CSV table of C-alpha atoms in Angstrom, one decimal:
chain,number,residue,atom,x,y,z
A,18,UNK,CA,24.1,5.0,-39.1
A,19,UNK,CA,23.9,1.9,-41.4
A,20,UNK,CA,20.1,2.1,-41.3
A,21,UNK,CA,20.5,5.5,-42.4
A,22,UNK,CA,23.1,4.5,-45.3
A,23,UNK,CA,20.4,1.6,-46.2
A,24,UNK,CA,17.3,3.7,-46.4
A,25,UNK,CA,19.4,6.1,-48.7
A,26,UNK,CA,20.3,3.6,-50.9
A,27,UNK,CA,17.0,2.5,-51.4
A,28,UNK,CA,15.6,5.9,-52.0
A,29,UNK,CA,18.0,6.0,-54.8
A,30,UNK,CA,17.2,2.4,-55.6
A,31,UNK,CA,13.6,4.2,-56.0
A,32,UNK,CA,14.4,7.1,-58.1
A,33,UNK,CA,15.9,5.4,-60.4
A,34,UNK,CA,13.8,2.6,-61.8
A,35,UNK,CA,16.0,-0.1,-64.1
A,36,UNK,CA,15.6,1.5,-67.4
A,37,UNK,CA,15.2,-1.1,-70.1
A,38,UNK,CA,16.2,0.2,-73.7
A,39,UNK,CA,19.7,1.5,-75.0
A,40,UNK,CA,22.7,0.0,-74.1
A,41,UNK,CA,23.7,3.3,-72.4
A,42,UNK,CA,21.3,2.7,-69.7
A,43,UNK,CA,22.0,-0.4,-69.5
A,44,UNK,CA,25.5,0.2,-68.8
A,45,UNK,CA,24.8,2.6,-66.3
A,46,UNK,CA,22.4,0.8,-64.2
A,47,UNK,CA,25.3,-1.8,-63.9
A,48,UNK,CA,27.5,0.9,-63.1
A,49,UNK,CA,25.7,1.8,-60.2
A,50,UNK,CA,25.0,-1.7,-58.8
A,51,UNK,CA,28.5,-2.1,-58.9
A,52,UNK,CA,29.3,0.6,-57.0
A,53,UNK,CA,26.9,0.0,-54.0
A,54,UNK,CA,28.8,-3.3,-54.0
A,55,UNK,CA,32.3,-1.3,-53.5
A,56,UNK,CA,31.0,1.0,-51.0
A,57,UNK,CA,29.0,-2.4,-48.8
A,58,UNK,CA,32.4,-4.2,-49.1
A,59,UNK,CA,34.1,-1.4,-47.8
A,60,UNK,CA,31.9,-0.9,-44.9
A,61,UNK,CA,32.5,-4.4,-43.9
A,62,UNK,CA,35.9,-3.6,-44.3
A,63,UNK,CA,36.5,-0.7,-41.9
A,64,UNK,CA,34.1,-2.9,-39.4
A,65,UNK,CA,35.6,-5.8,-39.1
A,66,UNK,CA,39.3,-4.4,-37.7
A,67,UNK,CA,37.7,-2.1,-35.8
A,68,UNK,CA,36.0,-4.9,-33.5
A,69,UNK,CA,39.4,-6.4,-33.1
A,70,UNK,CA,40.9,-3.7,-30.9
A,71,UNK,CA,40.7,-3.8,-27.6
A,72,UNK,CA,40.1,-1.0,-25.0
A,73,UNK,CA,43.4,-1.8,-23.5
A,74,UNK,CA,45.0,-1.0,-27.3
A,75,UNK,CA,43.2,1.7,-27.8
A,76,UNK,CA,44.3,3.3,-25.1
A,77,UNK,CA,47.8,2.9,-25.1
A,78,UNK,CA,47.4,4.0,-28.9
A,79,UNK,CA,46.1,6.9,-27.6
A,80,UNK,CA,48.4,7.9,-24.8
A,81,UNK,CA,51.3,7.3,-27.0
A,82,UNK,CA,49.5,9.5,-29.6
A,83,UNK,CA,49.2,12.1,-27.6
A,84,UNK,CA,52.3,12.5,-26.6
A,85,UNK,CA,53.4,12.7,-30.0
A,86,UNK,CA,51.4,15.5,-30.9
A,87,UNK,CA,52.5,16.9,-27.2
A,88,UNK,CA,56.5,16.9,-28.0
A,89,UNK,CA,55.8,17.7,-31.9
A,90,UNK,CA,53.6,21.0,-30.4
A,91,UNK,CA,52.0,20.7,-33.8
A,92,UNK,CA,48.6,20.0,-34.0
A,93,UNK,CA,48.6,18.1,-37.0
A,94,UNK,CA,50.8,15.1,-37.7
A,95,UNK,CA,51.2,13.0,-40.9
A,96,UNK,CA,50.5,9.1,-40.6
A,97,UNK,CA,53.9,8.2,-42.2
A,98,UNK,CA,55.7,10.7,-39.4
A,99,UNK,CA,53.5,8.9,-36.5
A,100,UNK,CA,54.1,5.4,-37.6
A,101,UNK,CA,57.8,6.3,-37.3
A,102,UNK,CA,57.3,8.1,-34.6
A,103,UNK,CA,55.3,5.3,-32.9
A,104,UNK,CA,58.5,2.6,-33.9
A,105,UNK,CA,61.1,4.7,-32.2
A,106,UNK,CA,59.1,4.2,-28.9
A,107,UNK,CA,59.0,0.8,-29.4
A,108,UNK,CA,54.9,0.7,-30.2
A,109,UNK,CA,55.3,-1.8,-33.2
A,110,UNK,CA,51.6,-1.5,-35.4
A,111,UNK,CA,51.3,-1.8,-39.3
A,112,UNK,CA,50.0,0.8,-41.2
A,113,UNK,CA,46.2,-0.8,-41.3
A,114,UNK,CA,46.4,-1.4,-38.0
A,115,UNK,CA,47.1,2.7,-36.8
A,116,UNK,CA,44.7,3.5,-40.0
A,117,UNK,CA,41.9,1.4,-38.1
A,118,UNK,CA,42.9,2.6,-34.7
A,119,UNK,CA,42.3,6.5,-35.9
A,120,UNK,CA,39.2,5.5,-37.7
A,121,UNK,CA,38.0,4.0,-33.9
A,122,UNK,CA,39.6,7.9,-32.5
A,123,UNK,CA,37.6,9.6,-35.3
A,124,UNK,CA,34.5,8.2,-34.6
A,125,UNK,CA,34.9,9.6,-30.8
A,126,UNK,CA,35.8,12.8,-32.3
A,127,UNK,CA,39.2,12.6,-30.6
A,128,UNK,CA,41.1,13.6,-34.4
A,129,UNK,CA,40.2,13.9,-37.7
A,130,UNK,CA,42.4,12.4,-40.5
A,131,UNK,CA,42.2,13.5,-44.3
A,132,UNK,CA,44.8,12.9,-46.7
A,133,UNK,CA,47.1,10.6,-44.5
A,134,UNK,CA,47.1,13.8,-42.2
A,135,UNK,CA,46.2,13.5,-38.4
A,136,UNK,CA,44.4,17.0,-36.8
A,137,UNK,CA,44.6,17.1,-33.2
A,138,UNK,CA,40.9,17.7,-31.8
């Protein structure tokens, strides 16, 4: 996937040649390098948590998960209502830490989570 995200980037890197001239284009040019910056920084980001969790972690996270969704009998759940929900079972994790522990659940296609909502796949 990254080697993917990287030839992209250069395509665009390629289709848009530094324009030399007004300040407009100058500015915008800057604009984008900036925002390649963001989204690399943010990659690193969501990468770096992810390697912390163990197998053992993640699967407790997901047991007690599902059994959230289980007694809810809803198939979506809100992150606020699981982290409370998650507390009261005596499963103690931070926000970031059940944010990064979805992400790892996403990427096996186990839920999907947009807007601070959970969907039960």
């Amino acid at each position: 996937e990254e080697e993917e995200e990287e030839e992209e980037n250069v395509a665009k890197e390629k289709k848009q040649p530094p324009q030399k001239g007004s300040q407009e284009d100058e500015e915008e040019d800057e604009e984008g390098e900036e925002e390649e910056v963001v989204v690399t920084a943010s990659k690193e980001k969501e990468k770096e948590p992810a390697e912390e969790v163990s197998a053992e972690e993640m699967s407790e996270f997901r047991v007690a998960l599902l059994q959230l969704f289980k007694a809810s009998k809803e198939e979506t759940l809100e992150i606020p209502t699981i982290l409370v929900k998650l507390e009261e079972k005596g499963v103690s994790l931070d926000d970031d830490a059940v944010r990064v522990r979805l992400a790892v659940m996403q990427k096996r296609n186990e839920v999907f989570v947009n807007d601070d909502i959970v969907f039960r796949v």
